[in-house]
XYZ file of N, CA and C in Angstrom:
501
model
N 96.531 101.790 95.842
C 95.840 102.477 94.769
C 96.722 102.537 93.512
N 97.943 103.038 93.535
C 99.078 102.897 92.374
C 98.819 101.080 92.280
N 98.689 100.311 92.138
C 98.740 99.107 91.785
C 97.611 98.820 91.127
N 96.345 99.416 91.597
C 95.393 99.315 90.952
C 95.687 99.948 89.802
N 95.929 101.065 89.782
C 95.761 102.279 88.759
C 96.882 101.339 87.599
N 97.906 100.723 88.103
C 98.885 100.233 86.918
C 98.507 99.024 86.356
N 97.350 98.008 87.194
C 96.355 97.043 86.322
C 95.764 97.237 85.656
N 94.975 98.254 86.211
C 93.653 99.031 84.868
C 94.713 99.478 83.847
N 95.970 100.051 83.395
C 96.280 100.274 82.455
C 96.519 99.071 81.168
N 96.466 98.037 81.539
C 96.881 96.967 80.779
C 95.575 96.223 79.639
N 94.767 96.147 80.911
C 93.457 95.205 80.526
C 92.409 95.464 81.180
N 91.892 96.854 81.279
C 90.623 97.514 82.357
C 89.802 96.976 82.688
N 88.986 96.044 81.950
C 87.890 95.494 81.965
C 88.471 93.969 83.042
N 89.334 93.431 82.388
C 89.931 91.840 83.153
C 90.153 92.054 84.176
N 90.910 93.214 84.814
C 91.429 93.580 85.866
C 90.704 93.886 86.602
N 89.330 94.357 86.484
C 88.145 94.502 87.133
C 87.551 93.533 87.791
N 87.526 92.777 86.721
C 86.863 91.371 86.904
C 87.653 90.567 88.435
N 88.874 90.628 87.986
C 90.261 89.932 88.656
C 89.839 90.515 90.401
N 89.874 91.910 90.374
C 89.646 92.689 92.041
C 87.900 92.041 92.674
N 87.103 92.310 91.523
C 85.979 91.709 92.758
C 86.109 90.331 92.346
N 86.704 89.682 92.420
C 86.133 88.459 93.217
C 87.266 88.621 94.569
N 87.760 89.589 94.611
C 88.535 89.481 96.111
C 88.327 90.438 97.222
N 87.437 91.501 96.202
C 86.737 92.630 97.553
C 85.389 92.208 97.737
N 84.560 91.600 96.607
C 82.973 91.110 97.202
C 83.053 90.481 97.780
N 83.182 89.285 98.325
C 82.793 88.538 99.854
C 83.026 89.423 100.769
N 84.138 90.364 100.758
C 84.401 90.951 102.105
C 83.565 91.876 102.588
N 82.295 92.435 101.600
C 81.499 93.446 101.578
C 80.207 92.893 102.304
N 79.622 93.672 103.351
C 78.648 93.550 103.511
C 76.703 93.181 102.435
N 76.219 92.252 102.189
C 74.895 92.010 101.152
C 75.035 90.791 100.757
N 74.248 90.799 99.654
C 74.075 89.461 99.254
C 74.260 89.153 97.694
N 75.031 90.230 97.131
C 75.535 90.100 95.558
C 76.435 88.891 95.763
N 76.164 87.861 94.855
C 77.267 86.936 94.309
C 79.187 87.574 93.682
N 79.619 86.877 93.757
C 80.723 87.260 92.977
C 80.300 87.015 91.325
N 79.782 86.311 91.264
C 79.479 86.065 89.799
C 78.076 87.260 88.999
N 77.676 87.596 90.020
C 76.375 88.604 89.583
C 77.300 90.014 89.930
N 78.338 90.226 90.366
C 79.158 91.459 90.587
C 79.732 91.623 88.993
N 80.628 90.770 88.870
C 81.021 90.641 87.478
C 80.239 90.626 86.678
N 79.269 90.579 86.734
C 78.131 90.386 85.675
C 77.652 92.216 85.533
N 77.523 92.379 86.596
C 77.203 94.229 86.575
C 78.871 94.892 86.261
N 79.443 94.326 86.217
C 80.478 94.962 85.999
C 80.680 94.720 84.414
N 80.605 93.890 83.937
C 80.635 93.761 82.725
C 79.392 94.251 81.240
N 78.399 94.152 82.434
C 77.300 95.297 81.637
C 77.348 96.605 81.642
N 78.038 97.025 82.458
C 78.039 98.421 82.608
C 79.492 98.873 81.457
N 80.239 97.920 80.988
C 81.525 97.596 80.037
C 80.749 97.882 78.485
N 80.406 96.926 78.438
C 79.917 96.854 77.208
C 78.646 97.092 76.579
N 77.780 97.516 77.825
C 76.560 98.446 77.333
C 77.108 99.731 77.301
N 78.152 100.157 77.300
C 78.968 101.338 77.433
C 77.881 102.581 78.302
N 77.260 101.937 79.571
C 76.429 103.011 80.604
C 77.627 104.168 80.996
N 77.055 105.088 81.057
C 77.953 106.511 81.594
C 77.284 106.951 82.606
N 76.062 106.829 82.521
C 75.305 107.392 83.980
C 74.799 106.366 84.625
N 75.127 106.261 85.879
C 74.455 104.492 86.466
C 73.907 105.195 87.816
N 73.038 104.476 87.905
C 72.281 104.845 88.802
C 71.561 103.372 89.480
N 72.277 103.182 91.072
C 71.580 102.271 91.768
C 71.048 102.378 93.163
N 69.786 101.747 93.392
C 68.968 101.836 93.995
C 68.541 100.523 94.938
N 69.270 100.963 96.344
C 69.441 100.017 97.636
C 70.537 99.500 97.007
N 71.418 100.433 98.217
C 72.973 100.517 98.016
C 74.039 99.251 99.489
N 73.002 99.594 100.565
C 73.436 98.487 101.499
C 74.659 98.867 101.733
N 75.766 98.040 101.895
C 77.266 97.655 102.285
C 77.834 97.845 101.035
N 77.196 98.399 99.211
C 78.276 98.387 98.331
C 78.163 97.157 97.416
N 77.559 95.950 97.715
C 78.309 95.007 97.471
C 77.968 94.611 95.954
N 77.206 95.224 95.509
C 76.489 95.139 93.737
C 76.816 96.706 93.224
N 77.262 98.079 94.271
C 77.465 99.386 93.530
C 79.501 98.927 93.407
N 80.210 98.709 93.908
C 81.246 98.746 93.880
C 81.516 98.139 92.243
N 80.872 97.285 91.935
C 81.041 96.378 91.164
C 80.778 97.151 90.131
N 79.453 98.037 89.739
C 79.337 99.073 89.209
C 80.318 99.922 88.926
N 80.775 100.265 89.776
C 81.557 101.461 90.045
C 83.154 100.981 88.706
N 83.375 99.738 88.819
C 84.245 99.068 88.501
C 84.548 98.916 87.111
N 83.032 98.558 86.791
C 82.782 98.479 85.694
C 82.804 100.228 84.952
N 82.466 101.282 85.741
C 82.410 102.336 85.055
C 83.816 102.549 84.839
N 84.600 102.550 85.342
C 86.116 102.628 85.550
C 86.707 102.099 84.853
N 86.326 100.737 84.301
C 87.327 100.142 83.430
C 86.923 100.940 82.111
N 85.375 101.159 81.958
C 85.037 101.883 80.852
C 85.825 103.291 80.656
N 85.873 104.325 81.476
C 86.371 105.587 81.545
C 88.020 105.449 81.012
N 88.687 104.225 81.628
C 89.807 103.966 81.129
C 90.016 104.125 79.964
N 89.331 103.203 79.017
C 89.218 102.376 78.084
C 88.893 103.230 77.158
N 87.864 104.608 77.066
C 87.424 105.177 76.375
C 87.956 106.729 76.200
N 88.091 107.390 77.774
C 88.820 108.754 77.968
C 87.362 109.308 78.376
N 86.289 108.806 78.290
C 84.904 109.565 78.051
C 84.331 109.731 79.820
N 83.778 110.368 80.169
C 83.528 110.151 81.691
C 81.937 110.050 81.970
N 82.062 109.998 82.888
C 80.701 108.944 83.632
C 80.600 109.182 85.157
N 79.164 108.756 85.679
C 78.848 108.989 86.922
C 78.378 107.910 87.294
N 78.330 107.449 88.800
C 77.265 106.366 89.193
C 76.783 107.015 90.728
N 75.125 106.676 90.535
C 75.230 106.982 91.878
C 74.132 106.381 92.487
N 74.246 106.001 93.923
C 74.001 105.064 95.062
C 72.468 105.728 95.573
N 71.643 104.953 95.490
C 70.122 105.602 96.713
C 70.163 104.835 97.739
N 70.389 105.457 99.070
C 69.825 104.203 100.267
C 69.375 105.069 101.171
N 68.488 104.946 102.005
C 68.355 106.068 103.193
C 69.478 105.555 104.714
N 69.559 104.032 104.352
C 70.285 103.574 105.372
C 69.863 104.196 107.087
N 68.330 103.957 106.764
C 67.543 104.525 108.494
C 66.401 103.247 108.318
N 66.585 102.465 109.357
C 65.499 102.106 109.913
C 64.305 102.372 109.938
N 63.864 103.616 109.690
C 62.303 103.969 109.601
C 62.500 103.897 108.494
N 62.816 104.244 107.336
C 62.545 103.920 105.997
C 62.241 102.806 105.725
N 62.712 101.453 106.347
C 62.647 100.323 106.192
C 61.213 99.726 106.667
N 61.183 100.437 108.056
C 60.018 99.991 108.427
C 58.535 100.357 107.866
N 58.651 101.608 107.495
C 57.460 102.232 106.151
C 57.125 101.263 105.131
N 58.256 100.432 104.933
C 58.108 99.765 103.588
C 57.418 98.489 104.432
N 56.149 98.107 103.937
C 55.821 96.351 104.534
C 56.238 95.547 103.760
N 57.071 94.634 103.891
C 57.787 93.319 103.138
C 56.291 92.295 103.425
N 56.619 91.185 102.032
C 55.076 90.247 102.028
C 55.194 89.830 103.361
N 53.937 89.756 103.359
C 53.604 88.971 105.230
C 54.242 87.761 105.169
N 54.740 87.012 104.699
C 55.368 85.348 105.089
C 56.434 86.215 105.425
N 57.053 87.102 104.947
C 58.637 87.881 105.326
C 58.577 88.345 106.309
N 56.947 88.947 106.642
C 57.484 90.323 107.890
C 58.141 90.027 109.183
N 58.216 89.158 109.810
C 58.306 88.432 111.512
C 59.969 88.402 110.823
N 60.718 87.225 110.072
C 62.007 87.466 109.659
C 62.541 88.909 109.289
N 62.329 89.332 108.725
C 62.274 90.704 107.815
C 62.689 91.900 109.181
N 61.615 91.886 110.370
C 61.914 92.893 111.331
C 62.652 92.186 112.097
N 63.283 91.002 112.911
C 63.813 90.374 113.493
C 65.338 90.713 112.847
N 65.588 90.613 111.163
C 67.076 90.788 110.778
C 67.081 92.616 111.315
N 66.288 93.260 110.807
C 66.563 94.711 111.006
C 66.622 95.602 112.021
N 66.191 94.665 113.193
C 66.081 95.087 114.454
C 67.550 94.762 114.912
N 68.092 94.154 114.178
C 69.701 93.947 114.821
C 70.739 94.808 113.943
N 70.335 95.010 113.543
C 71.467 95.420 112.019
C 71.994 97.077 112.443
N 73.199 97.408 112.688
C 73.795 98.551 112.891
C 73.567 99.256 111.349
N 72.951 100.088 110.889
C 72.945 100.688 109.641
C 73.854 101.632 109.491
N 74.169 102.457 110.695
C 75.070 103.569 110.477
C 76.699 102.850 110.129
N 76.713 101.689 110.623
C 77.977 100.696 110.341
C 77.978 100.576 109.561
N 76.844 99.619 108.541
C 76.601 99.082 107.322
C 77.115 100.442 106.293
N 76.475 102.115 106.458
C 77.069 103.111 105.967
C 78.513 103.714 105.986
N 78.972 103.506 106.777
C 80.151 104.160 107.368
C 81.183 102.865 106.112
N 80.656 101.474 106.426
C 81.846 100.514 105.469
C 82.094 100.488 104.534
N 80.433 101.188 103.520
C 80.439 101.302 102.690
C 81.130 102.435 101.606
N 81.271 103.404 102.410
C 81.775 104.288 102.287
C 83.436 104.226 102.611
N 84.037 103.585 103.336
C 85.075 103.305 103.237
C 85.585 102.376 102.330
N 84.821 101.360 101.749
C 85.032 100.413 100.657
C 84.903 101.259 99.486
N 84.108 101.965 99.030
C 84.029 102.851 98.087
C 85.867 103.704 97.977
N 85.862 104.197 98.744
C 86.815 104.718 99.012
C 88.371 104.226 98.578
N 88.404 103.014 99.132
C 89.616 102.435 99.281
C 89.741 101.499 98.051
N 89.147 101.180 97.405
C 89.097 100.990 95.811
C 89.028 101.650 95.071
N 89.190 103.250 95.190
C 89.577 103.836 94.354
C 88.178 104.374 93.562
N 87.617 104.727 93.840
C 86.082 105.076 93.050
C 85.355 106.113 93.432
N 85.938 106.418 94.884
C 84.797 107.969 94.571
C 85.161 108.580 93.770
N 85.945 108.988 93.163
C 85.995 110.141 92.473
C 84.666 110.393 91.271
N 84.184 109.501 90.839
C 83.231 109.316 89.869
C 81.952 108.563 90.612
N 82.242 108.962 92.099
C 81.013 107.901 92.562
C 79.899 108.639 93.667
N 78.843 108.988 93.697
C 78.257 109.801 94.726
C 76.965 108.786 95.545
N 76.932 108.829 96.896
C 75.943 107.968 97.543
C 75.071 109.234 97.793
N 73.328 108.943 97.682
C 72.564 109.963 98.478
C 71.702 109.179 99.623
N 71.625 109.484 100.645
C 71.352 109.107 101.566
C 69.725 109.210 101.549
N 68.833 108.797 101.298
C 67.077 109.731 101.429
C 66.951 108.541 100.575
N 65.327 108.345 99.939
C 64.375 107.248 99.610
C 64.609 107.588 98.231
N 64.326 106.704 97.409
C 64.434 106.849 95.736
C 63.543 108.096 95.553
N 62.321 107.213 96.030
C 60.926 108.725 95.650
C 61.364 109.900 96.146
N 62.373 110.145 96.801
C 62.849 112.139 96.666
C 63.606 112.310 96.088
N 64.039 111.490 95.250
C 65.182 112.426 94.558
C 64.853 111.587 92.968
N 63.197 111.651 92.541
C 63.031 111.540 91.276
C 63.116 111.987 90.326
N 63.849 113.867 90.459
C 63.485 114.807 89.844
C 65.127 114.684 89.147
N 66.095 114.164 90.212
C 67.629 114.715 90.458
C 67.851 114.163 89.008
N 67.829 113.339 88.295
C 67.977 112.531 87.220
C 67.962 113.276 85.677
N 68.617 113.835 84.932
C 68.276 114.052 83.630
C 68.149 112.409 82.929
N 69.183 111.858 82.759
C 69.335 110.858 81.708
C 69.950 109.640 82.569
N 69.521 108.389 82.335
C 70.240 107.093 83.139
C 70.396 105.921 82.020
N 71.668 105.701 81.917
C 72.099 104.721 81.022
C 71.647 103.170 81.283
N 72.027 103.055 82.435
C 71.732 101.770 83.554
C 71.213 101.982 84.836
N 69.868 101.230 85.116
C 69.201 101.436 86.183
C 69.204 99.920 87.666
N 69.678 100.143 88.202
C 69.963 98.945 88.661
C 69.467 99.222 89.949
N 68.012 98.313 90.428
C 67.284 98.631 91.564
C 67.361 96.886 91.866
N 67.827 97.144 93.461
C 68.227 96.352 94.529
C 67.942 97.015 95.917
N 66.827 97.463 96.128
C 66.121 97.954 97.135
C 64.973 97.286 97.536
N 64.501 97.318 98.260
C 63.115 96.974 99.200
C 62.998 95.625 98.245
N 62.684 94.660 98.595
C 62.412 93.282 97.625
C 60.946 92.638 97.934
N 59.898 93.761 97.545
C 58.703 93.438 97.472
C 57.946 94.087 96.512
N 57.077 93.476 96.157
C 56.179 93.561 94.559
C 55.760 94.725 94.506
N 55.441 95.534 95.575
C 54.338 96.775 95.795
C 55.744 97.831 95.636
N 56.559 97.770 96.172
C 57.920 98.572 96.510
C 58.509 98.818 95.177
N 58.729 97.463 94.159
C 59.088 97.550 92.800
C 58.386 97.971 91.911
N 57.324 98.316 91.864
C 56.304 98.215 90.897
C 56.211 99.842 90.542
């Protein structure tokens, strides 16, 4: 963590850049390294303070977030929040119907998938990069906690990946 903390002093934003491409592959999802940096760098220079993302998974597109808020907070002195929606339960998942060409794949991946794992890593990856402090996960469905929100700088929804779900 002191090593981190003495990169971000130099060049916050580069140094950001520099760490995920070496903690995203190791993360559980399906964010690119190049679409990590990419949220990391919007969240830079759209100067977002409140981020808010939605289907949080293993981390692997909030860390990047998180990263990006960080180099900003550095950079500015100004502070900021980001925070994570996932229910990370199986019945939530299954409530949701993915398009029918998906559904047979769709329950076949989720019927295997340890979620409380997928939570537990994520939360330790959060962790061990240095980011909770400015970082909160809520565990429950977007639609309950519509109210929790005053103001959102950046909205970044990566949840349920069907038309009816997004809409």
């Amino acid at each position: 963590l002191a090593r981190v903390q003495e990169m971000l002093m130099r060049d916050p934003l580069e140094n950001e850049l520099r760490l995920i491409s070496t903690i995203i592959p190791r993360l559980e999802g399906w964010c690119t390294v190049e679409k990590a940096q990419w949220l990391a760098k919007t969240v830079f220079e759209q100067q977002a303070l409140e981020i808010v993302e939605i289907g949080v998974f293993g981390a692997r597109s909030f860390i990047p977030l998180a990263m990006g808020l960080r180099a900003l907070l550095h950079a500015t002195g100004k502070r900021g929040y980001l925070t994570g929606i996932d229910p990370w339960n199986k019945a939530a998942w299954a409530d949701e119907k993915p398009e029918p060409q998906h559904e047979r794949a769709n329950k076949k991946w989720w019927d295997t998938i340890d979620l409380e794992r997928v939570y537990r890593s994520a939360i330790t990856a959060i962790s061990n990069a240095g980011l909770d402090e400015f970082c909160e996960l809520i565990r429950d469905r977007a639609a309950n906690v519509h109210g929790y929100f005053l103001d959102i700088d950046l909205l970044h929804i990566d949840g349920h990946h069907s038309e009816a779900a997004s809409c």
